[in-house]
Short mmCIF file of C-alpha atoms in Angstrom, two decimals:
data_model
loop_
_atom_site.label_atom_id
_atom_site.label_comp_id
_atom_site.label_asym_id
_atom_site.label_seq_id
_atom_site.Cartn_x
_atom_site.Cartn_y
_atom_site.Cartn_z
CA MET B 1 177.66 229.15 59.44
CA LYS B 2 180.41 231.44 60.51
CA ALA B 3 182.86 232.76 57.97
CA SER B 4 185.60 231.00 59.72
CA ASP B 5 183.76 227.68 59.43
CA ILE B 6 183.33 228.23 55.72
CA ASN B 7 187.09 228.98 55.30
CA ARG B 8 187.99 225.80 57.11
CA ARG B 9 185.63 223.75 54.86
CA LYS B 10 187.15 225.13 51.78
CA PHE B 11 190.64 224.71 53.17
CA ILE B 12 190.23 220.99 53.83
CA LYS B 13 188.55 220.38 50.48
CA GLY B 14 190.36 217.84 48.38
CA SER B 15 193.34 215.67 48.81
CA THR B 16 197.00 215.90 47.90
CA ALA B 17 198.93 213.25 45.97
CA VAL B 18 199.61 210.16 48.15
CA ALA B 19 203.25 209.99 48.90
CA GLY B 20 206.31 208.78 50.77
CA LEU B 21 210.03 208.56 50.55
CA THR B 22 213.05 206.35 49.73
CA LEU B 23 216.21 205.93 51.51
CA LEU B 24 218.88 208.21 50.14
CA ALA B 25 222.35 209.33 50.56
CA GLY B 26 223.01 211.21 53.78
CA LEU B 27 221.30 208.80 56.12
CA PRO B 28 223.34 207.08 58.76
CA LYS B 29 224.99 203.80 57.88
CA GLU B 30 222.84 201.85 60.25
CA THR B 31 219.60 203.28 58.63
CA LEU B 32 220.83 202.29 55.19
CA ALA B 33 221.71 198.86 56.34
CA ALA B 34 218.26 198.50 57.96
CA TYR B 35 216.76 199.45 54.62
CA GLU B 36 218.66 196.79 52.65
CA HIS B 37 217.04 194.08 54.89
CA LEU B 38 213.54 195.27 54.56
CA PRO B 39 211.16 192.48 53.41
CA ASN B 40 209.89 192.50 49.81
CA LYS B 41 210.35 196.16 48.86
CA ALA B 42 208.51 195.24 45.65
CA ASN B 43 205.34 195.18 47.67
CA VAL B 44 205.04 198.92 47.46
CA ILE B 45 202.21 199.49 44.97
CA GLN B 46 202.91 201.01 41.70
CA SER B 47 200.14 203.60 41.59
CA PRO B 48 200.26 206.08 44.52
CA ASP B 49 196.90 207.52 43.42
CA SER B 50 194.99 204.32 44.37
CA LEU B 51 194.51 202.27 47.43
CA VAL B 52 194.18 199.07 45.48
CA ASN B 53 196.05 196.08 46.82
CA PRO B 54 197.85 197.77 49.83
CA ILE B 55 200.20 195.83 51.86
CA ALA B 56 198.47 193.35 54.31
CA GLN B 57 197.34 195.32 57.42
CA ARG B 58 199.97 195.12 60.14
CA ILE B 59 199.17 197.98 62.56
CA LYS B 60 196.10 199.99 63.61
CA PHE B 61 196.03 203.81 63.58
CA GLY B 62 193.93 206.78 64.40
CA VAL B 63 193.70 210.39 63.54
CA ILE B 64 193.24 213.35 65.80
CA GLY B 65 192.77 216.77 64.11
CA ILE B 66 192.21 217.42 60.43
CA ASN B 67 192.79 221.05 59.91
CA HIS B 68 194.95 220.70 56.83
CA SER B 69 194.19 218.58 53.87
CA HIS B 70 197.80 216.99 54.08
CA ILE B 71 196.15 214.43 56.39
CA ASN B 72 194.55 212.69 53.38
CA SER B 73 197.95 211.88 51.79
CA MET B 74 199.30 210.93 55.23
CA VAL B 75 196.36 208.48 55.78
CA ASP B 76 196.73 207.04 52.32
CA ALA B 77 200.48 206.44 52.73
CA VAL B 78 200.20 204.69 56.04
CA VAL B 79 197.21 202.47 54.73
CA ARG B 80 199.29 201.51 51.66
CA GLY B 81 202.17 200.53 54.02
CA GLY B 82 200.05 198.20 56.04
CA GLY B 83 198.13 200.45 58.39
CA GLU B 84 194.44 199.89 59.29
CA PHE B 85 192.54 203.19 59.78
CA VAL B 86 190.39 202.53 62.89
CA SER B 87 189.00 205.91 64.14
CA PHE B 88 189.32 209.61 64.06
CA TYR B 89 188.38 212.73 66.00
CA ALA B 90 187.77 216.25 64.72
CA LYS B 91 186.16 218.95 66.76
CA GLU B 92 184.92 220.81 63.62
CA PRO B 93 181.79 219.11 62.15
CA ASP B 94 182.27 220.82 58.74
CA LEU B 95 185.63 219.09 58.42
CA ALA B 96 184.64 215.73 60.02
CA ALA B 97 181.69 215.07 57.65
CA PRO B 98 183.67 215.00 54.27
CA PHE B 99 186.52 213.17 56.01
CA ALA B 100 184.25 210.51 57.20
CA LYS B 101 182.77 210.18 53.73
CA LYS B 102 186.29 209.81 52.18
CA TYR B 103 187.38 207.12 54.79
CA PRO B 104 184.11 205.24 55.68
CA GLN B 105 186.30 202.44 57.26
CA ALA B 106 187.16 204.76 60.16
CA LYS B 107 184.68 205.54 62.96
CA LEU B 108 184.11 209.07 64.31
CA ALA B 109 185.15 209.02 67.89
CA GLU B 110 183.32 211.09 70.63
CA SER B 111 186.59 212.56 71.91
CA GLU B 112 190.32 212.73 71.63
CA LYS B 113 190.41 210.67 74.84
CA VAL B 114 188.61 207.69 73.17
CA ILE B 115 191.37 207.32 70.58
CA LEU B 116 194.30 208.00 72.95
CA GLU B 117 193.14 205.29 75.34
CA ASP B 118 192.25 202.71 72.71
CA PRO B 119 194.84 199.87 73.29
CA SER B 120 194.54 198.52 69.83
CA ILE B 121 195.79 201.68 68.20
CA GLN B 122 199.54 202.00 67.83
CA VAL B 123 199.90 205.28 65.99
CA ILE B 124 198.20 208.63 65.83
CA LEU B 125 198.32 210.89 62.67
CA SER B 126 197.46 214.70 62.83
CA SER B 127 197.14 217.73 60.83
CA ILE B 128 195.59 219.83 63.64
CA ILE B 129 196.31 223.64 63.76
CA PRO B 130 200.14 223.96 64.02
CA ASP B 131 200.37 225.44 67.46
CA GLU B 132 198.42 222.42 68.81
CA ARG B 133 200.65 219.75 67.07
CA ALA B 134 203.36 219.59 69.57
CA PRO B 135 201.14 219.30 72.71
CA LEU B 136 199.12 216.75 71.06
CA GLY B 137 202.22 214.72 70.17
CA ILE B 138 203.32 214.94 73.71
CA ARG B 139 199.95 213.46 74.90
CA VAL B 140 200.26 210.81 72.26
CA MET B 141 203.81 209.66 73.36
CA LYS B 142 202.64 209.68 77.07
CA HIS B 143 199.75 207.23 76.11
CA GLY B 144 202.41 204.86 74.60
CA LYS B 145 201.71 205.60 70.99
CA ASP B 146 203.84 206.76 67.93
CA TYR B 147 203.03 210.04 66.22
CA LEU B 148 203.05 211.19 62.64
CA VAL B 149 202.24 214.86 62.18
CA ASP B 150 202.03 217.21 59.35
CA LYS B 151 204.65 219.95 59.11
CA PRO B 152 205.39 222.23 60.89
CA GLY B 153 205.29 219.56 63.55
CA ILE B 154 206.65 221.97 66.25
CA ILE B 155 206.39 225.76 66.27
CA THR B 156 208.47 227.04 69.16
CA LEU B 157 211.89 226.01 70.68
CA GLU B 158 210.10 225.45 74.05
CA GLN B 159 207.72 222.90 72.39
CA LEU B 160 210.77 221.31 70.83
CA ALA B 161 212.61 220.95 74.18
CA GLU B 162 209.46 219.21 75.74
CA ALA B 163 208.99 216.90 72.78
CA ARG B 164 212.55 215.85 72.85
CA LYS B 165 212.35 215.26 76.63
CA VAL B 166 209.17 213.13 76.38
CA GLN B 167 210.39 211.17 73.27
CA ALA B 168 213.62 210.26 75.08
CA GLU B 169 211.67 209.12 78.09
CA THR B 170 208.92 207.16 76.34
CA LYS B 171 211.08 205.91 73.24
CA ARG B 172 208.08 206.58 71.06
CA ILE B 173 208.30 207.79 67.45
CA TYR B 174 207.65 211.51 66.87
CA SER B 175 207.76 211.82 63.17
CA ILE B 176 206.99 214.80 60.89
CA MET B 177 205.65 214.37 57.44
CA TYR B 178 207.96 216.50 55.30
CA SER B 179 205.84 216.08 52.17
CA GLU B 180 208.23 217.92 49.71
CA ARG B 181 210.60 215.05 50.07
CA PHE B 182 208.39 212.13 51.27
CA GLU B 183 205.56 212.79 48.82
CA ASN B 184 207.37 213.96 45.81
CA LYS B 185 208.64 211.37 43.30
CA GLY B 186 211.12 213.84 41.71
CA THR B 187 212.75 214.23 45.09
CA VAL B 188 212.93 210.47 45.58
CA LYS B 189 214.53 210.02 42.20
CA ALA B 190 217.08 212.70 42.99
CA GLY B 191 218.01 210.97 46.16
CA GLU B 192 218.56 207.65 44.25
CA LEU B 193 220.93 209.51 41.80
CA VAL B 194 222.81 211.10 44.71
CA LYS B 195 223.05 207.85 46.53
CA ALA B 196 224.44 206.14 43.36
CA GLY B 197 227.20 208.71 43.27
CA GLU B 198 226.06 210.30 40.02
CA ILE B 199 227.11 213.82 40.94
CA GLY B 200 229.92 212.99 43.48
CA LYS B 201 229.87 214.45 46.89
CA VAL B 202 227.15 216.97 47.63
CA ILE B 203 228.35 220.50 48.25
CA GLN B 204 225.21 222.54 48.53
CA THR B 205 221.34 222.45 48.20
CA ILE B 206 219.22 225.21 47.02
CA GLY B 207 215.52 224.80 48.06
CA ILE B 208 212.79 227.16 47.06
CA GLY B 209 209.14 226.80 48.33
CA PRO B 210 206.96 229.24 46.48
CA HIS B 211 203.20 228.96 47.37
CA GLN B 212 199.94 230.29 45.92
CA ILE B 213 198.10 232.20 48.68
CA ASN B 214 194.35 231.96 47.70
CA PRO B 215 193.17 234.23 50.53
CA LYS B 216 189.40 233.16 50.33
CA THR B 217 190.21 229.53 51.06
CA ARG B 218 192.37 230.18 54.04
CA PRO B 219 191.09 229.76 57.72
CA ASP B 220 191.65 232.49 60.44
CA TRP B 221 194.68 230.74 61.92
CA PHE B 222 196.55 230.80 58.65
CA TRP B 223 197.17 234.58 58.95
CA ASP B 224 198.38 234.53 62.59
CA LYS B 225 202.10 233.84 63.20
CA LYS B 226 201.42 232.58 66.67
CA ARG B 227 199.35 229.83 65.33
CA TYR B 228 201.50 228.72 62.24
CA GLY B 229 204.84 229.73 63.46
CA GLY B 230 206.13 232.00 60.77
CA ILE B 231 206.98 231.37 57.11
CA ILE B 232 210.37 229.77 57.78
CA CYS B 233 209.04 227.60 60.63
CA ASP B 234 206.18 226.47 58.39
CA ILE B 235 207.19 226.22 54.73
CA GLY B 236 210.98 226.37 55.41
CA SER B 237 210.89 223.11 57.51
CA HIS B 238 210.69 221.22 54.17
CA GLN B 239 213.99 222.77 52.93
CA PHE B 240 215.84 222.07 56.08
CA ASP B 241 214.81 218.50 55.98
CA GLN B 242 216.12 218.21 52.36
CA PHE B 243 219.29 220.13 53.22
CA LEU B 244 220.17 217.68 56.07
CA PHE B 245 219.11 214.65 54.00
CA PHE B 246 221.13 215.41 50.75
CA THR B 247 224.22 216.93 52.33
CA GLY B 248 224.35 214.02 55.01
CA SER B 249 224.81 216.72 57.78
CA THR B 250 224.26 215.65 61.24
CA GLU B 251 225.24 218.94 62.75
CA ALA B 252 224.32 222.46 61.33
CA HIS B 253 223.81 226.12 62.13
CA VAL B 254 221.91 229.04 60.70
CA VAL B 255 224.36 231.67 59.08
CA SER B 256 221.69 234.20 58.41
CA SER B 257 217.84 234.55 57.95
CA GLN B 258 215.30 237.22 57.14
CA VAL B 259 211.52 237.38 57.02
CA GLY B 260 208.99 239.93 56.13
CA ASN B 261 205.52 240.96 55.04
CA VAL B 262 206.19 242.93 52.00
CA TYR B 263 202.84 242.89 50.11
CA HIS B 264 200.00 241.93 52.51
CA PRO B 265 199.27 244.79 54.86
CA ASN B 266 195.81 243.62 55.52
CA TYR B 267 197.19 240.67 57.48
CA PRO B 268 199.76 242.27 59.79
CA LEU B 269 200.54 239.00 61.57
CA PHE B 270 201.34 237.24 58.35
CA GLU B 271 204.84 236.80 56.70
CA ASP B 272 205.00 236.42 52.88
CA PHE B 273 208.66 236.19 52.29
CA GLY B 274 211.66 234.52 54.01
CA ASP B 275 215.11 233.18 53.15
CA VAL B 276 218.01 231.53 54.99
CA VAL B 277 221.62 230.54 54.61
CA VAL B 278 222.69 227.37 56.46
CA ARG B 279 225.83 225.42 56.93
CA GLY B 280 226.32 221.83 58.09
CA ASN B 281 229.12 219.41 58.66
CA GLY B 282 228.23 217.79 55.25
CA GLY B 283 227.61 220.81 53.12
CA MET B 284 225.87 224.12 52.79
CA GLY B 285 222.33 225.23 51.82
CA TYR B 286 220.15 228.09 50.74
CA VAL B 287 216.42 228.37 51.50
CA ARG B 288 213.81 230.72 49.99
CA ASN B 289 210.03 230.63 50.79
CA ASP B 290 207.38 232.92 49.56
CA TRP B 291 203.66 233.42 49.06
CA PHE B 292 203.90 234.89 45.57
CA THR B 293 202.92 232.12 43.10
CA PRO B 294 200.82 233.82 40.38
CA ASP B 295 197.41 232.52 39.66
CA GLY B 296 198.20 231.74 35.92
CA LEU B 297 200.85 229.23 36.74
CA GLY B 298 198.55 226.31 36.91
CA SER B 299 200.02 224.82 40.07
CA TRP B 300 200.07 225.95 43.79
CA GLY B 301 203.87 226.46 43.46
CA ASP B 302 206.89 226.02 41.21
CA GLY B 303 208.92 224.13 43.92
CA ARG B 304 212.37 223.32 42.98
CA LEU B 305 215.57 221.74 44.51
CA THR B 306 218.89 222.14 43.10
CA ILE B 307 221.83 219.80 44.48
CA LEU B 308 225.46 220.75 43.56
CA GLY B 309 227.93 218.06 43.72
CA THR B 310 231.62 217.85 43.10
CA GLU B 311 230.98 215.94 39.78
CA GLY B 312 227.66 217.55 38.60
CA TYR B 313 224.30 218.74 39.63
CA ILE B 314 220.64 217.90 39.78
CA GLU B 315 217.47 220.05 39.60
CA VAL B 316 214.11 218.75 40.56
CA ARG B 317 210.99 220.44 39.16
CA LYS B 318 208.62 219.19 41.80
CA ASN B 319 205.09 220.37 41.01
CA ILE B 320 205.24 221.77 37.61
CA ASP B 321 207.79 222.23 34.76
CA VAL B 322 206.92 225.46 33.06
CA GLY B 323 208.50 224.14 29.86
CA LEU B 324 206.36 221.05 29.91
CA PRO B 325 203.12 222.34 31.50
CA ASP B 326 200.94 219.53 30.39
CA LYS B 327 203.37 216.91 31.93
CA GLY B 328 203.00 218.07 35.54
CA GLY B 329 205.85 217.85 37.95
CA ASN B 330 208.31 215.19 39.14
CA HIS B 331 210.87 216.01 36.52
CA VAL B 332 214.55 215.66 37.29
CA TYR B 333 217.41 217.08 35.35
CA MET B 334 221.05 215.98 35.81
CA ALA B 335 224.33 217.18 34.38
CA ASN B 336 227.52 215.27 35.14
CA ASN B 337 230.73 214.27 33.57
CA LYS B 338 228.90 211.70 31.40
CA GLY B 339 226.52 214.21 29.86
CA VAL B 340 223.00 215.43 30.47
CA GLN B 341 219.92 213.25 31.49
CA VAL B 342 216.32 213.99 32.04
CA PHE B 343 214.15 211.80 34.11
CA ASP B 344 210.31 211.59 34.46
CA ALA B 345 209.75 210.25 37.91
CA ASN B 346 205.97 210.09 37.72
CA LYS B 347 205.79 206.33 37.64
CA ASP B 348 208.27 205.73 40.39
CA ASN B 349 207.40 204.38 43.90
CA LEU B 350 207.02 206.21 47.10
CA PRO B 351 207.81 203.71 49.88
CA PHE B 352 207.44 206.05 53.04
CA GLY B 353 204.26 204.22 54.18
CA GLU B 354 205.94 200.82 54.35
CA LEU B 355 209.04 202.13 55.89
CA PHE B 356 207.19 203.95 58.59
CA VAL B 357 204.97 200.96 59.41
CA ASN B 358 208.01 198.81 59.57
CA ASP B 359 209.65 201.26 61.95
CA VAL B 360 206.51 201.07 64.24
CA ILE B 361 206.68 197.25 64.23
CA ASN B 362 210.38 196.83 64.48
CA ARG B 363 211.36 199.96 66.56
CA THR B 364 213.74 200.93 63.80
CA GLU B 365 214.42 204.28 62.02
CA THR B 366 214.37 203.47 58.28
CA ALA B 367 211.84 206.19 57.24
CA MET B 368 213.68 208.98 59.11
CA THR B 369 215.81 209.09 62.20
CA GLN B 370 214.53 210.80 65.20
CA LYS B 371 217.75 212.91 65.42
CA HIS B 372 217.19 214.16 61.82
CA CYS B 373 213.55 214.93 62.44
CA PHE B 374 214.27 217.10 65.49
CA LEU B 375 217.36 218.70 63.95
CA ALA B 376 215.50 219.85 60.90
CA THR B 377 212.89 221.35 63.13
CA GLU B 378 215.46 223.12 65.42
CA LEU B 379 217.08 224.76 62.41
CA ALA B 380 213.78 226.09 61.17
CA LEU B 381 212.78 227.40 64.50
CA LYS B 382 216.17 229.05 65.16
CA ALA B 383 216.13 230.72 61.73
CA GLN B 384 212.65 231.89 62.42
CA LYS B 385 213.32 233.20 65.83
CA ASN B 386 216.52 235.05 64.97
CA ALA B 387 215.49 236.39 61.53
CA GLU B 388 216.08 239.96 60.74
CA VAL B 389 212.79 241.63 59.75
CA ILE B 390 212.69 243.00 56.22
CA PRO B 391 211.61 246.58 56.20
CA LEU B 392 210.75 246.53 52.55
CA LYS B 393 206.90 247.35 51.82
CA LEU B 394 205.61 247.14 48.28
CA SER B 395 201.87 247.65 48.92
#
């Protein structure tokens, strides 16, 4: 077995927490109105770590490309929302075998074409290598199917232009799974508080996305910017999604951005640090991404989101709270004119799966609008392309 195959096998091992999103402040009025009329929101199961008693199956979906383990939580979310997992295709046998074992209900297809041309399948999910995601999505839409892809869902402005063009022509859904919002209960809770007006009007978001690098577990493509898009394009896509969502911005531009490889000279095509200042018509934002999470933390990253409002602020400790390490993540801290409150969101619901399936059936935009999806991507891509290169070298 080649070293690259071993790396891929290690990389796909395990699954992330099953997840989704709720409708929060900042979405268009028509989207919020659509959410209020969704049938029986209580049907979202209480435990996101189990597939017991999912909503009755209402659509069929397939998977093409499983190069990142995020595909597991994507599949689980759609199954819980009413999707029947029919078939999948992966060109790497070492990835396909454990995936087939995890999802025995899905048949392994002989080719991508078999799934694309199956008339019973309405949606394709994918976590294929990032530079292949947009071309696959374009093929999916041209076959009359909707598409849910892992982030980064698009890695160049040229890919984005083509995806926008085909989406407008076909009217299919091109959705990107921004897991730091859709799959994090603390972020969901923060959105509920913002929507309820607990901190007034949002002024600014500060989103940080630190990650643990674990070099021995990474496949070859992980180190090549041409394949993963760069640190802002990749990790930063999460923070742009949240910035737009919480500020309610429908227009925005990048004020400044910088990227660099300050400590990994053995991987010259890699970026380990990046940050951005962004401004929109609903507020302002700051983004920081890095690959410097220490091994002793006990989590892959101390992801945080701070939301500043006119009457208070909220901080989300997404994956771990260093003051409460045995309690995990999903902790939300809020200070406003009434006082200080702490929320443990671990038992809250994650309704993305149901919302997404409803959108597929009803041709609505309750999970995420198409405009929002593409704008978050556009901001990340422009910040990446125009970033100043940091000359600092600490190795």
